[in-house]
């Protein structure tokens, strides 16, 4: 059977299926994005809360914002309450937040805290396997994730001197009395900053505003950690799954391959069927397959042996009635029968002879199998044997022409000369029958390496494609109606006998169409010794 | 006194046909359908020749048993096997237990009567002293055509009738190739080529039992066999 040019094994297909798992990291990424959003909102709420708390502490204390008039009358001097505001701010400040207080003119009158977070304290150095894991995480996993995710950094600067304030917009809105939360990036653009501005009320008027700022680093770090954990887990699971599937698929495909190999070899050269051992005890589908192969093959073997036994049994069963007819006819001939009756007796005997011949042919293969079992192999010269046989065919099939191509030197091999001659008889009988009578039959014997090739070629119709594989089986005949019913009966055993003899000598036989001219050549390859 | 032939055959039609034919040839015929029936009769009186079917009723090898029992009663009584089976194994088994010849059931009556006549001739002449004009000499082979016995280097070859006829056909004209049809004609048998081959093989083996270096019967592939004369031609 033709095999598809491009083949994917079970293992490859399962691994292809496994690529579906690659969607999981993407899902994880979407999930982490969501987490980040929630965290950001929480951060914004916290900042807004802080800003409100600070502003509440400063409410209704306009004195704090009162400014001693400077010499230029613009109030450029330090606000009188600045020190007190800072004291209040310090009390409310968070380690990672920067808090500003501005007056109505958006002048910063107090600031506390820094955006930079303190370096996390170094963990106590881990021991043993944990150390390897930590090293692996630091040197392999982190750099890998750094490629995928923005990493929070504390190395940035957001210092500003003078105006415009980086949070001018928020301050404007806060001074207008609206709590504002907004995001921006640091001056150098390296980190994101969230700022919340809250108005400070004195009665009904806005005295100033509190601005609380924080970097998004904490959120980023949490997001990254969540992503890393998820991704590592998914990666580990995917790898474990892939490994398990690969092992499983390899085992599966090797079992199927073993089964296939055994099935292919289940029918040996003599057409006998061997039991299939692979998977025969397995409880799964492969076991079922193996068992059903065994049962199909044994049924096949039964039918093959039945077909072969049928011939010899029929021949045996029919001999007795034939003997009845023949002895009756012989007796009839012995009696004085009239001349008219004599003709019919003769005809009946002619038919009986043909019937007996059919029976003999039917059991020929069985008898040949027996004689193969008893055959004595001897050293012989195949070239001489072929030449001798062809001499015989020239007289037996006269006036048919035979061309023999045989090397002058001997082709020595071990074999049973009688069997080989019988094989050649069958090959030539076949060629004579199917060949064009006017054209010679070519018998060729040659040695190629360790193999002697005997071929018999005739010119005539090519082989029917449908039967090409089965020609050498028992009782296969390519004869059409025109060829049937001739003087000599045909049972399709000729090439089967050829095969039996070839295989008894450790060789093989095959038939092919001739190249160039229309016709058939049957080639028997025999090992030489 | 006419010769008395026993036919042991379970198929009534064949039995009757054979009996009629042999009676027509002037023999006295006793026909039996089974082994016990035949044995009972043989204990009272032995026939001059027995034709036995291998398969007898429900005894597939009943003929072989009968042959063995009969051979125990008489060393010289000629026994011919008839069988619907034609495998070499049967032939060899039948001949080994003492049958003088073996014939497939679909052989013609002519072939059967020719055998029976020849076997009787052999029995008659075995007692008489050999006369030299009946003996063919081919080197170390002596063929007594009348008695149908063969000797190689002075030792008797235990050939069956069919085998003797084949050796005779080959040795009569040394060097000439006898094809299988000619051998069948001369040996009064109609069998297929493979059976001829196995007959020849058995003949060779019988010669080899007396003379391991025997190589006079040569196979001419695709044609037949020939007897090699002394000078190797």
XYZ file of C-alpha atoms in Angstrom:
762
model
C 0.000 0.000 0.000
C 1.219 3.484 -0.767
C 2.345 5.529 2.188
C 1.607 9.218 2.398
C 4.774 11.148 1.580
C 4.473 13.243 4.727
C 3.977 11.288 7.895
C 3.384 12.399 11.476
C 3.682 9.754 14.127
C 1.438 9.541 17.150
C 4.171 11.160 19.229
C 4.473 14.153 16.941
C 0.712 14.564 16.818
C 0.389 14.482 20.593
C 3.117 17.087 20.890
C 1.244 19.217 18.391
C -1.844 18.896 20.547
C 0.275 19.949 23.479
C 0.861 23.360 21.908
C -2.669 24.171 23.062
C -1.167 24.468 26.535
C 0.848 27.409 25.302
C -2.361 29.446 25.576
C -2.131 29.121 29.356
C 0.711 31.668 29.802
C -1.331 34.109 27.769
C -4.310 33.539 30.069
C -1.983 34.081 32.998
C -0.783 37.316 31.499
C -4.353 38.573 31.101
C -5.073 37.583 34.671
C -2.021 39.375 35.984
C -3.027 42.501 34.062
C -6.326 42.357 35.879
C -4.578 41.957 39.205
C -2.439 44.962 38.371
C -5.489 47.065 37.662
C -7.065 46.118 40.969
C -3.839 46.862 42.797
C -3.546 50.243 41.106
C -7.042 51.185 42.071
C -6.340 50.122 45.622
C -3.185 52.220 45.590
C -5.072 55.201 44.270
C -7.722 54.828 46.915
C -5.088 54.560 49.618
C -3.313 57.651 48.337
C -6.580 59.534 48.156
C -7.280 58.442 51.705
C -3.888 59.587 52.881
C -4.308 62.927 51.151
C -7.697 63.321 52.758
C -6.344 62.426 56.183
C -3.552 64.944 55.910
C -5.929 67.592 54.616
C -8.322 66.854 57.455
C -5.526 67.397 59.953
C -4.873 70.778 58.371
C -8.507 71.838 58.076
C -9.683 75.039 59.550
C -6.267 76.124 60.610
C -5.668 79.085 58.282
C -2.932 80.284 60.600
C -0.755 77.558 59.370
C -0.961 78.954 55.861
C -0.672 82.594 56.885
C 2.457 84.074 55.524
C 4.400 86.980 57.042
C 4.609 89.647 54.432
C 8.036 89.818 53.026
C 9.909 92.957 52.015
C 8.666 92.641 48.468
C 5.157 92.221 49.683
C 4.659 89.084 47.727
C 4.804 86.781 50.658
C 7.865 84.955 49.435
C 9.027 84.115 52.864
C 8.531 80.917 54.762
C 5.009 80.329 55.866
C 4.701 80.788 59.545
C 3.166 77.344 60.057
C 5.602 75.473 57.831
C 7.415 73.858 60.706
C 4.181 72.842 62.313
C 2.783 71.445 59.073
C 5.894 69.372 58.622
C 5.498 68.061 62.114
C 1.920 67.051 61.350
C 3.016 65.521 58.012
C 5.770 63.498 59.640
C 3.181 62.061 61.945
C 1.031 60.921 59.024
C 3.693 60.106 56.530
C 4.181 56.696 54.949
C 7.608 55.398 54.184
C 7.127 55.227 50.459
C 5.061 58.293 49.908
C 6.057 61.882 49.338
C 3.691 64.461 50.739
C 3.549 68.099 49.713
C 1.498 70.856 51.097
C 0.934 73.864 48.875
C -0.758 77.133 49.575
C -3.304 78.849 47.453
C -0.654 80.191 45.118
C 0.585 76.627 44.624
C 3.746 77.357 46.543
C 5.136 74.328 48.275
C 5.170 75.157 51.892
C 6.078 71.752 53.259
C 7.301 68.400 51.977
C 8.016 65.140 53.666
C 9.173 61.695 52.544
C 10.791 60.365 49.416
C 9.567 58.372 46.456
C 12.484 55.993 46.663
C 11.680 52.895 48.565
C 14.289 51.537 50.932
C 16.322 48.581 49.587
C 14.748 45.400 50.889
C 16.818 43.782 53.585
C 18.903 40.919 52.178
C 17.381 37.586 53.117
C 19.576 35.322 55.199
C 21.589 33.383 52.628
C 19.771 30.139 51.854
C 21.365 26.715 52.259
C 21.662 23.599 50.075
C 19.105 23.024 47.408
C 17.353 26.255 48.285
C 20.575 28.048 47.435
C 20.687 26.445 44.014
C 17.059 27.357 43.506
C 17.713 30.908 44.610
C 20.736 31.173 42.360
C 18.699 29.775 39.493
C 15.926 32.239 40.186
C 18.270 35.195 40.380
C 20.445 34.364 37.388
C 18.094 32.589 35.008
C 14.472 33.268 35.834
C 14.752 36.958 36.646
C 16.725 37.964 33.557
C 14.202 35.973 31.525
C 11.237 37.790 33.029
C 13.046 41.104 32.718
C 12.677 40.613 28.983
C 8.938 40.133 29.270
C 7.905 42.523 32.020
C 8.791 46.073 32.975
C 10.805 45.847 36.171
C 10.344 48.399 38.931
C 13.457 50.420 39.565
C 14.467 52.663 42.444
C 17.050 54.322 40.315
C 15.206 57.373 39.089
C 15.030 61.025 39.831
C 11.984 63.181 40.131
C 13.578 66.178 41.725
C 12.214 69.435 40.672
C 13.170 72.934 41.446
C 10.698 75.693 40.865
C 7.852 75.625 38.507
C 5.997 74.132 36.868
C 5.260 71.640 39.544
C 5.024 68.127 38.094
C 1.603 67.860 39.689
C 0.418 71.315 38.716
C -2.739 70.015 37.162
C -3.789 68.054 40.238
C -2.948 71.006 42.480
C -5.053 73.314 40.326
C -8.005 71.044 40.624
C -7.456 70.508 44.337
C -7.270 74.269 44.852
C -10.558 74.416 43.034
C -11.901 72.110 45.705
C -11.856 68.765 43.927
C -10.086 65.631 45.129
C -7.955 64.531 42.236
C -6.044 61.335 41.690
C -3.825 61.043 38.664
C -0.849 59.277 37.195
C 2.283 60.509 35.547
C 5.781 59.334 34.949
C 8.826 60.584 36.790
C 10.841 63.394 35.335
C 13.285 60.984 33.762
C 10.422 58.768 32.659
C 11.706 55.662 34.411
C 8.897 55.014 36.855
C 5.216 55.694 37.070
C 3.992 57.961 39.812
C 0.491 58.193 41.238
C -0.443 61.472 42.790
C -3.530 62.338 44.867
C -4.315 65.989 45.614
C -6.826 66.994 48.244
C -7.948 70.542 49.078
C -7.380 71.925 52.559
C -10.418 73.740 53.692
C -10.736 76.654 56.060
C -14.389 77.209 56.386
C -15.743 77.498 52.878
C -12.535 78.541 51.214
C -9.632 76.473 50.060
C -6.496 77.392 51.985
C -4.195 75.087 50.138
C -3.783 71.504 48.979
C -2.124 68.317 50.083
C -0.421 66.224 47.405
C 0.514 62.628 48.183
C 2.686 60.857 45.663
C 3.850 57.325 45.399
C 5.616 55.312 42.701
C 3.820 52.363 41.160
C 6.831 50.200 41.981
C 5.109 48.358 44.791
C 2.236 47.408 42.484
C 4.619 46.515 39.702
C 6.672 44.343 42.014
C 3.580 42.546 43.216
C 2.322 42.133 39.714
C 5.641 40.779 38.561
C 5.867 38.391 41.447
C 2.371 37.111 40.724
C 3.230 36.705 37.091
C 6.483 34.970 37.810
C 4.859 32.499 40.125
C 2.072 31.778 37.703
C 4.395 31.507 34.764
C 6.840 29.254 36.554
C 4.013 27.007 37.640
C 2.526 26.836 34.151
C 5.932 26.218 32.642
C 6.622 23.417 35.092
C 3.215 21.878 34.474
C 3.568 22.158 30.723
C 6.998 20.583 30.814
C 5.798 17.812 33.068
C 2.762 17.282 30.837
C 4.881 17.265 27.711
C 7.280 14.783 29.206
C 4.504 12.517 30.374
C 2.745 12.716 27.026
C 5.953 12.073 25.130
C 6.712 9.022 27.218
C 3.155 7.823 26.825
C 3.122 8.462 23.093
C 6.492 6.779 22.625
C 5.292 3.730 24.435
C 2.042 3.735 22.509
C 3.718 4.097 19.161
C 6.348 1.508 19.974
C 3.641 -0.937 20.943
C 1.762 -0.231 17.742
C 4.957 -0.533 15.755
C 5.734 -3.867 17.349
C 2.240 -5.038 16.548
C 2.578 -3.840 12.981
C 5.908 -5.616 12.530
C 4.473 -8.815 13.889
C 1.392 -8.599 11.718
C 3.544 -8.012 8.667
C 5.556 -11.120 9.452
C 2.626 -13.150 10.662
C 2.302 -15.016 7.408
C 5.546 -16.815 6.745
C 7.024 -17.829 3.433
C 4.982 -20.999 3.332
C 1.741 -19.110 3.889
C 1.410 -20.384 7.421
C 0.192 -17.998 10.065
C 2.050 -17.349 13.276
C 0.386 -16.229 16.474
C 0.750 -12.585 17.324
C 2.374 -12.091 20.703
C 2.631 -8.288 20.837
C 0.011 -6.798 23.097
C -1.995 -9.980 23.200
C -2.404 -9.725 26.956
C -2.946 -5.954 27.111
C -6.348 -4.822 28.310
C -6.571 -1.706 26.163
C -7.491 -1.073 22.549
C -4.110 -2.214 21.310
C -4.692 -5.502 23.075
C -8.069 -5.741 21.369
C -6.437 -4.935 18.045
C -3.793 -7.600 18.587
C -6.389 -10.160 19.539
C -8.602 -9.384 16.610
C -5.586 -9.571 14.289
C -4.863 -12.981 15.729
C -8.401 -14.141 15.174
C -8.580 -12.688 11.661
C -5.253 -14.259 10.790
C -6.205 -17.613 12.186
C -9.401 -17.512 10.182
C -7.298 -16.606 7.152
C -4.935 -19.467 7.879
C -7.875 -21.814 8.202
C -9.256 -20.723 4.892
C -5.849 -20.973 3.215
C -5.183 -24.444 4.545
C -8.743 -25.434 3.794
C -8.314 -24.257 0.229
C -5.086 -26.182 -0.107
C -6.419 -29.291 1.582
C -9.565 -29.139 -0.505
C -7.647 -29.888 -3.666
C -6.006 -33.003 -2.381
C -9.118 -34.155 -0.533
C -11.272 -33.678 -3.604
C -8.786 -35.575 -5.662
C -8.875 -38.403 -3.161
C -12.647 -38.473 -2.848
C -13.172 -38.424 -6.596
C -10.826 -41.278 -7.338
C -13.229 -43.940 -6.134
C -16.160 -42.955 -8.397
C -13.710 -42.566 -11.261
C -12.478 -46.077 -10.586
C -16.076 -47.283 -10.729
C -16.629 -45.621 -14.086
C -13.299 -46.700 -15.496
C -13.604 -50.335 -14.486
C -17.152 -50.385 -15.835
C -16.013 -48.971 -19.144
C -13.120 -51.415 -19.280
C -15.535 -54.254 -18.700
C -17.812 -52.887 -21.383
C -14.909 -52.830 -23.792
C -14.053 -56.387 -22.823
C -17.543 -57.526 -23.722
C -18.347 -57.687 -27.371
C -19.995 -54.325 -27.965
C -21.258 -53.150 -31.284
C -19.043 -50.885 -33.379
C -21.407 -47.966 -32.731
C -21.278 -48.426 -28.976
C -17.505 -48.698 -29.150
C -17.198 -45.063 -30.198
C -19.050 -43.926 -27.118
C -16.992 -46.096 -24.842
C -13.877 -44.534 -26.347
C -15.240 -41.044 -25.813
C -16.226 -41.794 -22.258
C -12.745 -43.054 -21.620
C -11.233 -39.944 -23.141
C -13.281 -37.795 -20.796
C -12.330 -39.973 -17.891
C -8.647 -39.589 -18.699
C -9.034 -35.856 -18.598
C -10.850 -36.051 -15.319
C -8.098 -38.195 -13.857
C -5.521 -35.723 -15.096
C -7.343 -32.886 -13.359
C -7.313 -34.849 -10.133
C -3.624 -35.524 -10.433
C -2.921 -31.840 -10.918
C -5.101 -30.925 -7.998
C -3.008 -32.890 -5.603
C 0.227 -31.969 -7.319
C 1.017 -29.105 -4.972
C 0.328 -31.197 -1.887
C 2.524 -33.953 -3.188
C 5.199 -31.445 -4.100
C 5.143 -30.112 -0.554
C 5.741 -33.640 0.643
C 8.560 -34.248 -1.760
C 10.114 -30.905 -0.794
C 10.172 -32.185 2.751
C 12.022 -35.284 1.637
C 14.170 -33.620 -1.017
C 17.863 -34.278 -0.892
C 19.955 -31.300 -1.784
C 23.120 -31.794 -3.747
C 25.671 -29.626 -5.483
C 24.674 -28.935 -9.038
C 25.394 -26.647 -11.936
C 22.315 -24.528 -12.520
C 23.487 -23.346 -15.949
C 23.833 -26.911 -17.168
C 20.523 -27.932 -15.670
C 18.754 -25.081 -17.440
C 20.460 -25.857 -20.744
C 19.518 -29.536 -20.433
C 15.918 -28.757 -19.608
C 15.550 -26.363 -22.527
C 16.819 -29.110 -24.851
C 13.954 -31.210 -23.585
C 11.424 -28.410 -24.080
C 12.561 -27.923 -27.676
C 11.397 -31.410 -28.523
C 8.431 -31.457 -26.166
C 6.973 -28.172 -27.403
C 8.092 -28.358 -31.060
C 7.816 -26.303 -33.172
C 7.993 -23.622 -30.488
C 11.293 -21.758 -30.492
C 13.391 -21.421 -27.369
C 16.291 -19.055 -26.771
C 18.553 -19.993 -23.908
C 21.002 -17.507 -22.441
C 23.314 -19.228 -20.001
C 26.907 -18.449 -19.066
C 29.634 -20.831 -20.165
C 30.967 -21.208 -16.643
C 29.139 -23.246 -14.034
C 26.679 -21.687 -11.583
C 27.243 -23.937 -8.615
C 24.549 -24.162 -6.000
C 23.005 -26.595 -3.580
C 19.607 -27.768 -4.612
C 17.315 -30.608 -5.536
C 17.690 -31.041 -9.314
C 14.333 -32.762 -9.689
C 12.525 -29.939 -7.947
C 14.374 -27.296 -9.936
C 13.569 -29.088 -13.177
C 9.929 -29.313 -12.136
C 9.969 -25.595 -11.374
C 11.390 -24.857 -14.809
C 8.742 -27.130 -16.363
C 6.038 -24.992 -14.796
C 7.662 -21.725 -15.839
C 8.026 -22.880 -19.420
C 4.531 -24.386 -19.565
C 3.189 -21.037 -18.441
C 5.240 -19.113 -20.988
C 4.203 -21.484 -23.764
C 0.564 -21.052 -22.905
C 0.529 -17.283 -22.662
C 3.146 -16.489 -25.262
C 2.561 -15.620 -28.891
C 3.194 -18.943 -30.693
C 5.409 -17.433 -33.403
C 7.767 -15.726 -30.956
C 10.525 -17.563 -29.107
C 10.500 -18.103 -25.365
C 13.602 -16.774 -23.703
C 15.085 -18.761 -20.842
C 17.897 -16.949 -19.115
C 20.118 -17.938 -16.252
C 22.721 -15.628 -14.822
C 24.670 -15.085 -11.688
C 24.658 -11.731 -9.907
C 26.674 -11.750 -6.724
C 25.367 -14.371 -4.348
C 22.174 -14.863 -6.310
C 21.419 -16.904 -9.384
C 18.536 -15.555 -11.436
C 16.520 -17.840 -13.650
C 14.038 -16.030 -15.834
C 11.575 -17.234 -18.421
C 10.172 -14.560 -20.697
C 7.499 -14.736 -23.341
C 5.923 -12.233 -25.662
C 2.223 -11.854 -25.219
C -0.387 -10.038 -23.174
C 0.827 -8.319 -20.004
C -0.105 -9.423 -16.497
C -3.505 -8.331 -15.228
C -2.742 -5.743 -12.564
C -5.433 -7.013 -10.212
C -3.763 -10.370 -9.778
C -0.153 -9.267 -9.686
C 0.263 -9.891 -5.964
C -1.549 -13.204 -5.934
C -0.078 -14.951 -8.952
C 2.107 -17.158 -6.823
C -0.669 -18.282 -4.530
C -2.373 -21.609 -4.738
C -5.282 -21.825 -7.187
C -4.878 -18.395 -8.670
C -5.300 -18.363 -12.400
C -5.203 -15.477 -14.832
C -6.687 -17.526 -17.606
C -9.623 -15.938 -19.318
C -12.492 -17.861 -20.841
C -10.639 -18.310 -24.093
C -7.848 -20.092 -22.282
C -10.062 -22.256 -20.170
C -11.416 -25.621 -21.112
C -8.571 -26.561 -23.402
C -7.232 -30.049 -23.710
C -5.181 -29.704 -20.543
C -6.862 -28.595 -17.364
C -5.588 -25.622 -15.350
C -5.968 -25.090 -11.680
C -3.613 -22.202 -11.081
C -1.054 -24.297 -9.279
C 1.846 -23.808 -11.686
C 3.284 -20.614 -10.266
C 2.432 -21.761 -6.764
C 4.666 -24.759 -7.339
C 7.332 -22.406 -8.688
C 7.111 -20.440 -5.475
C 7.263 -23.552 -3.302
C 10.392 -24.788 -5.046
C 12.036 -21.360 -4.978
C 11.322 -20.969 -1.285
C 12.511 -24.488 -0.517
C 15.861 -23.334 -1.925
C 15.811 -20.141 0.129
C 14.936 -18.053 -2.905
C 11.940 -16.134 -4.189
C 9.901 -15.721 -7.343
C 8.171 -12.779 -8.921
C 6.541 -11.909 -12.213
C 6.734 -8.649 -14.066
C 5.817 -7.185 -17.412
C 8.580 -7.001 -19.970
C 10.114 -3.684 -20.768
C 10.106 -2.718 -24.431
C 7.935 -5.518 -25.743
C 4.580 -6.667 -24.486
C 4.984 -9.811 -22.493
C 5.700 -11.324 -19.136
C 8.883 -12.430 -17.468
C 8.903 -14.619 -14.376
C 12.109 -14.359 -12.393
C 13.275 -16.818 -9.774
C 16.146 -15.734 -7.570
C 18.062 -18.538 -5.878
C 20.997 -18.189 -3.510
C 24.161 -19.780 -4.853
C 26.609 -21.605 -2.645
C -6.778 -75.568 -12.286
C -7.500 -71.902 -12.588
C -5.795 -69.302 -10.422
C -7.716 -67.989 -7.493
C -7.573 -64.248 -6.863
C -8.907 -62.541 -3.757
C -10.211 -58.978 -4.106
C -10.662 -57.031 -0.901
C -12.464 -53.794 -1.736
C -15.158 -51.979 0.193
C -16.723 -50.243 -2.812
C -19.258 -52.769 -4.235
C -19.239 -51.422 -7.783
C -15.468 -51.529 -8.110
C -15.360 -54.925 -6.443
C -17.892 -56.360 -8.864
C -16.239 -54.742 -11.899
C -12.810 -56.059 -10.980
C -14.196 -59.495 -10.235
C -16.019 -59.615 -13.582
C -12.938 -58.499 -15.486
C -10.668 -61.008 -13.793
C -13.190 -63.800 -14.317
C -13.264 -62.902 -17.973
C -9.499 -63.437 -18.000
C -10.106 -66.900 -16.686
C -9.312 -66.420 -13.050
C -11.368 -67.671 -10.185
C -12.311 -64.683 -8.060
C -13.283 -64.371 -4.428
C -14.414 -60.883 -3.435
C -14.584 -59.542 0.115
C -15.867 -56.248 1.418
C -14.014 -55.996 4.711
C -10.850 -57.052 6.477
C -12.464 -59.492 8.981
C -14.439 -61.142 6.229
C -11.331 -61.559 4.091
C -9.216 -62.794 7.008
C -11.799 -65.399 7.919
C -11.742 -66.713 4.375
C -7.919 -66.605 4.142
C -7.609 -68.736 7.279
C -9.588 -71.467 5.549
C -7.879 -71.133 2.213
C -5.153 -68.867 0.876
C -5.704 -67.372 -2.578
C -2.995 -67.434 -5.239
C -2.922 -63.646 -5.409
C -4.539 -60.825 -3.447
C -5.687 -57.399 -4.640
C -6.237 -55.228 -1.584
C -7.641 -51.750 -1.205
C -5.777 -49.657 1.360
C -8.869 -48.034 2.851
C -11.420 -50.607 3.919
C -14.719 -49.278 5.204
C -14.104 -47.556 8.489
C -10.505 -48.752 8.623
C -8.439 -46.185 6.670
C -5.344 -48.395 6.826
C -7.164 -51.728 6.980
C -5.463 -52.859 3.777
C -2.035 -52.447 5.330
C -3.049 -54.530 8.341
C -4.477 -57.207 6.098
C -1.314 -57.215 3.995
C 0.826 -57.712 7.083
C -1.349 -60.589 8.289
C -1.381 -62.182 4.865
C 2.379 -61.860 4.490
C 2.747 -63.599 7.842
C 0.764 -66.519 6.431
C 2.653 -66.745 3.163
C 6.073 -65.406 2.153
C 5.500 -65.696 -1.573
C 1.848 -64.858 -2.124
C 1.775 -61.901 -4.563
C -0.025 -58.889 -3.121
C -1.115 -55.849 -5.151
C -2.309 -52.692 -3.435
C -5.032 -50.529 -4.827
C -5.537 -47.100 -3.410
C -7.441 -43.939 -3.993
C -4.565 -42.218 -2.276
C -1.557 -41.545 -4.371
C 0.913 -40.005 -2.024
C 4.446 -41.332 -1.921
C 4.018 -42.042 1.720
C 1.305 -44.618 1.046
C 3.260 -46.263 -1.708
C 6.368 -46.571 0.428
C 4.393 -47.807 3.430
C 2.577 -50.407 1.322
C 5.724 -51.708 -0.295
C 7.639 -51.804 2.966
C 5.186 -54.178 4.569
C 5.561 -56.670 1.765
C 3.299 -55.765 -1.133
C 4.626 -56.713 -4.541
C 3.133 -53.792 -6.389
C 0.977 -50.793 -6.022
C -1.609 -49.293 -8.310
C -3.700 -46.163 -8.122
C -7.413 -46.932 -8.215
C -8.001 -45.001 -11.386
C -5.630 -47.256 -13.261
C -7.305 -49.156 -16.040
C -8.262 -52.817 -15.783
C -5.750 -53.484 -18.484
C -3.003 -52.235 -16.204
C -4.307 -54.371 -13.370
C -4.559 -57.551 -15.422
C -1.125 -56.981 -16.959
C 0.302 -56.810 -13.435
C -1.558 -59.863 -12.260
C -0.429 -61.900 -15.244
C 3.171 -60.787 -14.751
C 3.103 -61.591 -11.055
C 1.787 -65.090 -11.731
C 4.484 -65.575 -14.344
C 7.085 -64.560 -11.825
C 5.731 -67.005 -9.234
C 5.717 -69.835 -11.776
C 9.203 -69.229 -13.033
C 10.881 -68.608 -9.707
C 10.745 -72.344 -9.116
C 12.151 -73.286 -12.544
C 15.906 -73.081 -13.231
C 16.919 -69.894 -15.066
C 17.624 -70.269 -18.722
C 20.328 -68.025 -20.018
C 18.487 -66.773 -23.095
C 15.977 -64.964 -20.891
C 18.644 -63.017 -19.074
C 19.824 -59.604 -20.280
C 23.324 -58.614 -19.200
C 24.198 -54.925 -19.004
C 27.588 -54.833 -17.429
C 27.074 -55.824 -13.832
C 23.306 -55.781 -14.181
C 21.443 -59.008 -14.886
C 17.778 -58.832 -15.779
C 15.794 -62.049 -15.899
C 12.963 -60.972 -18.154
C 10.834 -64.045 -17.577
C 11.048 -64.114 -13.812
C 11.177 -60.374 -13.613
C 14.048 -60.376 -11.202
C 17.133 -58.213 -11.261
C 20.646 -58.769 -9.931
C 23.390 -56.219 -9.490
C 26.912 -57.608 -9.096
C 25.346 -60.991 -8.395
C 23.109 -59.793 -5.576
C 19.323 -59.830 -5.971
C 17.625 -56.445 -6.161
C 14.250 -56.426 -4.359
C 12.374 -54.607 -7.134
C 8.616 -54.398 -7.383
C 7.027 -55.257 -10.679
C 6.666 -51.616 -11.676
C 10.261 -50.904 -10.756
C 11.489 -53.934 -12.661
C 9.679 -52.828 -15.775
C 11.235 -49.399 -15.473
C 14.762 -50.724 -15.019
C 14.171 -53.047 -17.935
C 12.969 -50.196 -20.132
C 16.039 -48.143 -19.284
C 18.682 -50.859 -19.457
C 17.473 -52.500 -22.646
C 18.961 -49.654 -24.692
C 21.782 -48.121 -22.689
C 22.430 -44.479 -23.491
C 18.989 -43.880 -24.929
C 16.894 -41.330 -23.114
C 13.537 -42.651 -21.978
C 11.075 -39.909 -21.343
C 8.499 -40.226 -18.626
C 5.694 -41.253 -20.976
C 7.785 -44.099 -22.367
C 8.619 -45.262 -18.872
C 4.945 -45.216 -17.910
C 4.030 -47.195 -21.006
C 6.704 -49.781 -20.348
C 5.808 -50.058 -16.679
C 2.074 -50.342 -17.388
C 1.196 -47.403 -15.190
C -0.376 -44.022 -15.712
C 0.881 -41.598 -13.133
C 2.134 -38.057 -13.107
C 5.708 -36.960 -13.595
C 6.380 -36.545 -9.903
C 5.466 -40.160 -9.237
C 7.817 -41.305 -11.977
C 10.520 -39.224 -10.316
C 9.913 -40.864 -6.982
C 9.864 -44.332 -8.553
C 13.244 -43.645 -10.114
C 14.481 -42.308 -6.808
C 13.416 -45.513 -5.073
C 15.049 -47.659 -7.737
C 18.316 -45.746 -7.302
C 18.108 -46.226 -3.557
C 17.679 -49.977 -3.945
C 20.782 -50.083 -6.128
C 22.650 -47.900 -3.681
C 21.795 -50.263 -0.845
C 23.839 -52.889 -2.677
C 26.439 -50.533 -4.129
C 26.829 -47.101 -2.573
C 28.718 -45.856 -5.644
C 25.891 -46.734 -8.035
C 25.374 -44.025 -10.653
C 24.057 -45.748 -13.756
C 20.641 -44.130 -13.908
C 21.215 -40.575 -15.108
C 18.630 -37.833 -15.092
C 18.371 -35.900 -18.326
C 16.678 -32.761 -17.124
C 13.551 -31.840 -18.915
C 13.514 -35.090 -20.855
C 13.732 -38.214 -18.791
C 16.262 -40.835 -17.739
C 18.830 -43.085 -19.292
C 20.968 -46.034 -18.369
C 24.687 -45.309 -18.609
C 26.647 -48.113 -20.223
C 29.967 -49.325 -18.864
C 31.975 -46.949 -21.020
C 30.013 -44.039 -19.615
C 28.208 -43.127 -22.833
